[in-house]
PDB file of C-alpha atoms in Angstrom:
ATOM      1  CA  MET R 148       7.364   1.529  10.595  1.00  0.00           C
ATOM      2  CA  ASN R 149       6.874  -1.455   8.313  1.00  0.00           C
ATOM      3  CA  ALA R 150       4.104  -3.911   7.450  1.00  0.00           C
ATOM      4  CA  LEU R 151       5.403  -6.540   9.899  1.00  0.00           C
ATOM      5  CA  TRP R 152       5.360  -4.195  12.890  1.00  0.00           C
ATOM      6  CA  LEU R 153       1.800  -3.881  14.167  1.00  0.00           C
ATOM      7  CA  ALA R 154       2.225  -1.710  17.267  1.00  0.00           C
ATOM      8  CA  ASP R 155       1.397   1.980  16.914  1.00  0.00           C
ATOM      9  CA  GLN R 156       4.728   3.020  18.464  1.00  0.00           C
ATOM     10  CA  PRO R 157       8.290   1.689  18.121  1.00  0.00           C
ATOM     11  CA  LEU R 158       9.840  -0.767  20.540  1.00  0.00           C
ATOM     12  CA  VAL R 159      11.873   0.936  23.267  1.00  0.00           C
ATOM     13  CA  LEU R 160      15.405  -0.396  23.777  1.00  0.00           C
ATOM     14  CA  ALA R 161      16.629   0.265  27.331  1.00  0.00           C
ATOM     15  CA  SER R 162      20.287  -0.020  26.346  1.00  0.00           C
ATOM     16  CA  LYS R 163      22.919   2.187  24.753  1.00  0.00           C
ATOM     17  CA  SER R 164      24.556  -0.819  23.041  1.00  0.00           C
ATOM     18  CA  THR R 165      25.077  -0.141  19.344  1.00  0.00           C
ATOM     19  CA  ALA R 166      25.313  -3.899  18.701  1.00  0.00           C
ATOM     20  CA  ARG R 167      21.871  -4.525  20.215  1.00  0.00           C
ATOM     21  CA  ARG R 168      20.381  -1.647  18.288  1.00  0.00           C
ATOM     22  CA  ALA R 169      21.876  -2.947  15.041  1.00  0.00           C
ATOM     23  CA  LEU R 170      20.462  -6.441  15.661  1.00  0.00           C
ATOM     24  CA  LEU R 171      16.935  -5.102  16.147  1.00  0.00           C
ATOM     25  CA  GLU R 172      17.132  -2.776  13.171  1.00  0.00           C
ATOM     26  CA  ALA R 173      18.428  -5.606  10.959  1.00  0.00           C
ATOM     27  CA  ALA R 174      15.438  -7.698  12.089  1.00  0.00           C
ATOM     28  CA  GLY R 175      13.067  -4.943  10.911  1.00  0.00           C
ATOM     29  CA  ILE R 176      12.037  -3.746  14.369  1.00  0.00           C
ATOM     30  CA  PRO R 177      11.393   0.009  14.586  1.00  0.00           C
ATOM     31  CA  LEU R 178      12.822   1.287  17.833  1.00  0.00           C
ATOM     32  CA  GLU R 179      13.898   4.168  19.949  1.00  0.00           C
ATOM     33  CA  VAL R 180      16.580   4.104  22.619  1.00  0.00           C
ATOM     34  CA  VAL R 181      15.974   5.185  26.208  1.00  0.00           C
ATOM     35  CA  VAL R 182      18.937   4.236  28.367  1.00  0.00           C
ATOM     36  CA  ALA R 183      18.077   2.789  31.778  1.00  0.00           C
ATOM     37  CA  ASN R 184      19.653   4.526  34.741  1.00  0.00           C
ATOM     38  CA  ILE R 185      20.358   1.747  37.246  1.00  0.00           C
ATOM     39  CA  ASP R 186      23.344   0.815  39.386  1.00  0.00           C
ATOM     40  CA  GLU R 187      24.155  -2.621  37.995  1.00  0.00           C
ATOM     41  CA  ARG R 188      26.532  -3.657  40.764  1.00  0.00           C
ATOM     42  CA  ALA R 189      24.043  -2.538  43.424  1.00  0.00           C
ATOM     43  CA  VAL R 190      21.263  -4.600  41.798  1.00  0.00           C
ATOM     44  CA  GLU R 191      23.450  -7.688  41.833  1.00  0.00           C
ATOM     45  CA  ALA R 192      24.535  -7.108  45.432  1.00  0.00           C
ATOM     46  CA  GLU R 193      20.954  -6.555  46.581  1.00  0.00           C
ATOM     47  CA  ALA R 194      19.845  -9.823  45.018  1.00  0.00           C
ATOM     48  CA  GLY R 195      22.861 -11.707  46.338  1.00  0.00           C
ATOM     49  CA  MET R 196      23.182 -13.574  43.075  1.00  0.00           C
ATOM     50  CA  THR R 197      26.267 -15.529  42.178  1.00  0.00           C
ATOM     51  CA  ASP R 198      24.860 -17.366  39.148  1.00  0.00           C
ATOM     52  CA  PRO R 199      25.930 -15.306  36.107  1.00  0.00           C
ATOM     53  CA  ALA R 200      22.984 -16.357  33.909  1.00  0.00           C
ATOM     54  CA  GLN R 201      20.461 -15.370  36.610  1.00  0.00           C
ATOM     55  CA  ALA R 202      22.310 -12.109  37.138  1.00  0.00           C
ATOM     56  CA  ALA R 203      22.045 -11.279  33.426  1.00  0.00           C
ATOM     57  CA  VAL R 204      18.275 -11.846  33.480  1.00  0.00           C
ATOM     58  CA  LEU R 205      17.814  -9.842  36.667  1.00  0.00           C
ATOM     59  CA  LEU R 206      19.727  -6.881  35.247  1.00  0.00           C
ATOM     60  CA  ALA R 207      17.759  -7.067  31.988  1.00  0.00           C
ATOM     61  CA  ARG R 208      14.481  -7.030  33.938  1.00  0.00           C
ATOM     62  CA  ARG R 209      15.521  -4.107  36.100  1.00  0.00           C
ATOM     63  CA  LYS R 210      16.550  -2.083  33.035  1.00  0.00           C
ATOM     64  CA  ALA R 211      13.290  -2.783  31.227  1.00  0.00           C
ATOM     65  CA  GLU R 212      11.171  -2.112  34.331  1.00  0.00           C
ATOM     66  CA  SER R 213      12.990   1.143  35.051  1.00  0.00           C
ATOM     67  CA  VAL R 214      12.295   2.562  31.590  1.00  0.00           C
ATOM     68  CA  ALA R 215       8.781   1.102  31.314  1.00  0.00           C
ATOM     69  CA  ARG R 216       7.739   2.997  34.451  1.00  0.00           C
ATOM     70  CA  THR R 217       8.417   6.261  32.625  1.00  0.00           C
ATOM     71  CA  LEU R 218       6.656   5.276  29.383  1.00  0.00           C
ATOM     72  CA  PRO R 219       3.121   3.999  30.102  1.00  0.00           C
ATOM     73  CA  GLY R 220       1.775   1.543  27.560  1.00  0.00           C
ATOM     74  CA  ARG R 221       5.066   1.153  25.686  1.00  0.00           C
ATOM     75  CA  LEU R 222       6.842  -2.133  25.016  1.00  0.00           C
ATOM     76  CA  VAL R 223      10.340  -1.940  26.488  1.00  0.00           C
ATOM     77  CA  VAL R 224      13.151  -4.455  26.073  1.00  0.00           C
ATOM     78  CA  GLY R 225      16.071  -4.610  28.469  1.00  0.00           C
ATOM     79  CA  ALA R 226      19.204  -6.680  28.046  1.00  0.00           C
ATOM     80  CA  ASP R 227      22.407  -7.406  29.877  1.00  0.00           C
ATOM     81  CA  GLN R 228      25.353  -9.711  29.579  1.00  0.00           C
ATOM     82  CA  THR R 229      27.642 -11.385  32.077  1.00  0.00           C
ATOM     83  CA  LEU R 230      30.928 -13.183  31.508  1.00  0.00           C
ATOM     84  CA  ALA R 231      32.254 -16.034  33.616  1.00  0.00           C
ATOM     85  CA  LEU R 232      35.551 -17.887  33.516  1.00  0.00           C
ATOM     86  CA  GLY R 233      34.736 -20.893  35.631  1.00  0.00           C
ATOM     87  CA  THR R 234      33.324 -19.381  38.819  1.00  0.00           C
ATOM     88  CA  LYS R 235      34.967 -15.984  38.323  1.00  0.00           C
ATOM     89  CA  ARG R 236      32.801 -13.134  37.051  1.00  0.00           C
ATOM     90  CA  PHE R 237      34.042 -10.347  34.796  1.00  0.00           C
ATOM     91  CA  THR R 238      32.566  -6.886  34.209  1.00  0.00           C
ATOM     92  CA  LYS R 239      33.339  -4.098  31.753  1.00  0.00           C
ATOM     93  CA  PRO R 240      36.946  -2.982  32.270  1.00  0.00           C
ATOM     94  CA  ALA R 241      37.299   0.510  33.695  1.00  0.00           C
ATOM     95  CA  ASP R 242      40.369   1.425  31.654  1.00  0.00           C
ATOM     96  CA  ARG R 243      43.153   0.091  29.441  1.00  0.00           C
ATOM     97  CA  HIS R 244      45.040  -1.349  32.407  1.00  0.00           C
ATOM     98  CA  SER R 245      42.097  -3.455  33.610  1.00  0.00           C
ATOM     99  CA  ALA R 246      41.259  -4.464  30.017  1.00  0.00           C
ATOM    100  CA  ARG R 247      44.815  -5.714  29.567  1.00  0.00           C
ATOM    101  CA  ALA R 248      44.560  -7.748  32.768  1.00  0.00           C
ATOM    102  CA  GLN R 249      41.200  -9.265  31.763  1.00  0.00           C
ATOM    103  CA  LEU R 250      42.297 -10.219  28.269  1.00  0.00           C
ATOM    104  CA  ALA R 251      45.548 -11.692  29.575  1.00  0.00           C
ATOM    105  CA  GLU R 252      43.558 -13.872  31.975  1.00  0.00           C
ATOM    106  CA  LEU R 253      41.060 -14.969  29.304  1.00  0.00           C
ATOM    107  CA  ARG R 254      43.573 -15.809  26.558  1.00  0.00           C
ATOM    108  CA  GLY R 255      44.071 -19.479  25.788  1.00  0.00           C
ATOM    109  CA  ARG R 256      40.962 -20.404  27.797  1.00  0.00           C
ATOM    110  CA  THR R 257      37.234 -20.932  27.275  1.00  0.00           C
ATOM    111  CA  HIS R 258      34.761 -18.609  28.966  1.00  0.00           C
ATOM    112  CA  ALA R 259      30.972 -18.309  28.963  1.00  0.00           C
ATOM    113  CA  LEU R 260      28.845 -15.346  27.937  1.00  0.00           C
ATOM    114  CA  HIS R 261      25.343 -15.210  29.425  1.00  0.00           C
ATOM    115  CA  SER R 262      22.881 -12.870  27.713  1.00  0.00           C
ATOM    116  CA  GLY R 263      19.728 -11.926  29.596  1.00  0.00           C
ATOM    117  CA  ILE R 264      16.686 -10.293  28.046  1.00  0.00           C
ATOM    118  CA  ALA R 265      13.350  -8.991  29.321  1.00  0.00           C
ATOM    119  CA  LEU R 266      10.276  -7.462  27.671  1.00  0.00           C
ATOM    120  CA  CYS R 267       8.052  -5.232  29.804  1.00  0.00           C
ATOM    121  CA  ARG R 268       4.955  -3.133  29.438  1.00  0.00           C
ATOM    122  CA  ASP R 269       3.897  -0.925  32.339  1.00  0.00           C
ATOM    123  CA  GLY R 270       4.457  -2.990  35.499  1.00  0.00           C
ATOM    124  CA  THR R 271       4.358  -6.383  33.822  1.00  0.00           C
ATOM    125  CA  VAL R 272       7.264  -8.513  32.620  1.00  0.00           C
ATOM    126  CA  LEU R 273       5.899 -10.183  29.494  1.00  0.00           C
ATOM    127  CA  TYR R 274       8.977 -12.287  28.793  1.00  0.00           C
ATOM    128  CA  SER R 275      12.420 -12.919  30.250  1.00  0.00           C
ATOM    129  CA  ALA R 276      15.114 -15.476  29.507  1.00  0.00           C
ATOM    130  CA  SER R 277      18.830 -16.044  29.178  1.00  0.00           C
ATOM    131  CA  GLU R 278      20.968 -17.785  26.596  1.00  0.00           C
ATOM    132  CA  SER R 279      24.625 -18.719  26.803  1.00  0.00           C
ATOM    133  CA  ALA R 280      27.594 -19.102  24.497  1.00  0.00           C
ATOM    134  CA  LYS R 281      31.091 -20.522  24.948  1.00  0.00           C
ATOM    135  CA  LEU R 282      34.062 -18.659  23.508  1.00  0.00           C
ATOM    136  CA  THR R 283      37.660 -19.800  23.336  1.00  0.00           C
ATOM    137  CA  MET R 284      40.376 -17.197  23.020  1.00  0.00           C
ATOM    138  CA  ARG R 285      43.570 -18.080  21.243  1.00  0.00           C
ATOM    139  CA  ASP R 286      46.819 -17.903  23.182  1.00  0.00           C
ATOM    140  CA  PHE R 287      47.940 -14.626  21.646  1.00  0.00           C
ATOM    141  CA  SER R 288      51.233 -12.917  22.395  1.00  0.00           C
ATOM    142  CA  ASP R 289      51.837  -9.933  24.646  1.00  0.00           C
ATOM    143  CA  SER R 290      52.801  -7.894  21.591  1.00  0.00           C
ATOM    144  CA  PHE R 291      49.467  -8.726  19.924  1.00  0.00           C
ATOM    145  CA  LEU R 292      47.649  -7.704  23.102  1.00  0.00           C
ATOM    146  CA  GLU R 293      49.302  -4.294  23.140  1.00  0.00           C
ATOM    147  CA  ALA R 294      48.675  -3.790  19.424  1.00  0.00           C
ATOM    148  CA  TYR R 295      45.043  -4.794  19.909  1.00  0.00           C
ATOM    149  CA  LEU R 296      44.593  -2.325  22.765  1.00  0.00           C
ATOM    150  CA  ASP R 297      46.126   0.398  20.600  1.00  0.00           C
ATOM    151  CA  ALA R 298      43.782  -0.468  17.728  1.00  0.00           C
ATOM    152  CA  VAL R 299      40.518  -0.500  19.703  1.00  0.00           C
ATOM    153  CA  GLY R 300      41.220   2.471  21.952  1.00  0.00           C
ATOM    154  CA  VAL R 301      38.512   3.524  24.380  1.00  0.00           C
ATOM    155  CA  SER R 302      35.997   1.016  22.982  1.00  0.00           C
ATOM    156  CA  VAL R 303      37.796  -1.662  25.005  1.00  0.00           C
ATOM    157  CA  THR R 304      35.847  -0.366  28.023  1.00  0.00           C
ATOM    158  CA  GLN R 305      32.457  -0.659  26.329  1.00  0.00           C
ATOM    159  CA  SER R 306      31.915  -4.418  26.478  1.00  0.00           C
ATOM    160  CA  VAL R 307      32.231  -7.082  29.126  1.00  0.00           C
ATOM    161  CA  GLY R 308      35.580  -8.842  28.877  1.00  0.00           C
ATOM    162  CA  GLY R 309      37.193  -5.999  26.954  1.00  0.00           C
ATOM    163  CA  TYR R 310      36.403  -7.164  23.438  1.00  0.00           C
ATOM    164  CA  GLN R 311      33.771  -6.628  20.767  1.00  0.00           C
ATOM    165  CA  LEU R 312      33.501  -9.833  18.780  1.00  0.00           C
ATOM    166  CA  GLU R 313      31.588  -8.176  15.946  1.00  0.00           C
ATOM    167  CA  ARG R 314      34.577  -5.944  15.262  1.00  0.00           C
ATOM    168  CA  ILE R 315      38.344  -6.333  15.499  1.00  0.00           C
ATOM    169  CA  GLY R 316      37.909  -8.381  18.671  1.00  0.00           C
ATOM    170  CA  ILE R 317      37.272 -11.431  16.470  1.00  0.00           C
ATOM    171  CA  GLN R 318      41.052 -11.627  16.092  1.00  0.00           C
ATOM    172  CA  CYS R 319      41.334 -12.663  19.749  1.00  0.00           C
ATOM    173  CA  PHE R 320      39.423 -15.908  19.245  1.00  0.00           C
ATOM    174  CA  GLU R 321      39.928 -19.377  17.853  1.00  0.00           C
ATOM    175  CA  ARG R 322      36.482 -20.907  18.469  1.00  0.00           C
ATOM    176  CA  VAL R 323      32.955 -19.725  19.234  1.00  0.00           C
ATOM    177  CA  GLU R 324      29.991 -21.901  20.241  1.00  0.00           C
ATOM    178  CA  GLY R 325      26.690 -20.046  20.324  1.00  0.00           C
ATOM    179  CA  THR R 326      24.410 -17.909  18.209  1.00  0.00           C
ATOM    180  CA  HIS R 327      25.564 -14.553  16.894  1.00  0.00           C
ATOM    181  CA  ASP R 328      22.754 -12.638  18.606  1.00  0.00           C
ATOM    182  CA  THR R 329      23.473 -14.248  21.978  1.00  0.00           C
ATOM    183  CA  ILE R 330      27.145 -13.338  21.704  1.00  0.00           C
ATOM    184  CA  LEU R 331      26.210  -9.738  20.912  1.00  0.00           C
ATOM    185  CA  GLY R 332      23.968  -9.597  23.961  1.00  0.00           C
ATOM    186  CA  LEU R 333      20.410  -9.791  22.609  1.00  0.00           C
ATOM    187  CA  PRO R 334      18.922 -13.281  22.072  1.00  0.00           C
ATOM    188  CA  LEU R 335      16.407 -12.576  19.336  1.00  0.00           C
ATOM    189  CA  PHE R 336      14.274 -15.668  18.727  1.00  0.00           C
ATOM    190  CA  GLY R 337      12.512 -15.635  22.088  1.00  0.00           C
ATOM    191  CA  LEU R 338      12.061 -11.869  21.933  1.00  0.00           C
ATOM    192  CA  LEU R 339      10.491 -12.015  18.472  1.00  0.00           C
ATOM    193  CA  ALA R 340       8.085 -14.716  19.663  1.00  0.00           C
ATOM    194  CA  ALA R 341       7.157 -12.609  22.701  1.00  0.00           C
ATOM    195  CA  LEU R 342       6.533  -9.588  20.487  1.00  0.00           C
ATOM    196  CA  ARG R 343       4.159 -11.692  18.353  1.00  0.00           C
ATOM    197  CA  VAL R 344       2.296 -12.811  21.475  1.00  0.00           C
ATOM    198  CA  ALA R 345       2.052  -9.161  22.556  1.00  0.00           C
ATOM    199  CA  GLY R 346       0.488  -8.309  19.187  1.00  0.00           C
ATOM    200  CA  ALA R 347       3.369  -6.098  18.089  1.00  0.00           C
ATOM    201  CA  LEU R 348       4.670  -8.331  15.284  1.00  0.00           C
ATOM    202  CA  ALA R 349       2.788 -10.057  12.493  1.00  0.00           C
ATOM    203  CA  GLY R 350       2.371 -13.783  13.005  1.00  0.00           C
TER     204      GLY R 350
END
């Protein structure tokens, strides 16, 4: 705990993302991780959503609500991220083959990342929102693509689109428009404001 954190227990992060955890820790937020167990594709199908930004918020809410139900009184933050190239949606690649196909389709083009976030306590959603960023991949060669896949290994399946911009994935890009925290999947400014309103952070 620190002097800025006023709650008597840490924030609960309903995500296994190391990037999201690092963002919160760097911002001085004490936290513990409790991964939400939801079927993301089933949630999207049930809602019938085609808008990627709305889908990101819905998934973030469902993650936060799922964990909050098991931890009465705790503040729980959920987050999710969707990627769209025009009207086409992308999800985390299942393996190297699908990652190769995704990256080959994204190269030389601009896609959008939509990061949804939700803060819950018990059965109440205290805050939810989405923020977006535009990313342009450079038109890299097939040989670079294979070398990149070799370099990142299994981590290529751990992020939507098959890249992790905060790591070696930065080499795939030529331009990025959006905040760092949004690109990493956890828009922080709105969350920090919501935590102040909830009395968990010093004002």
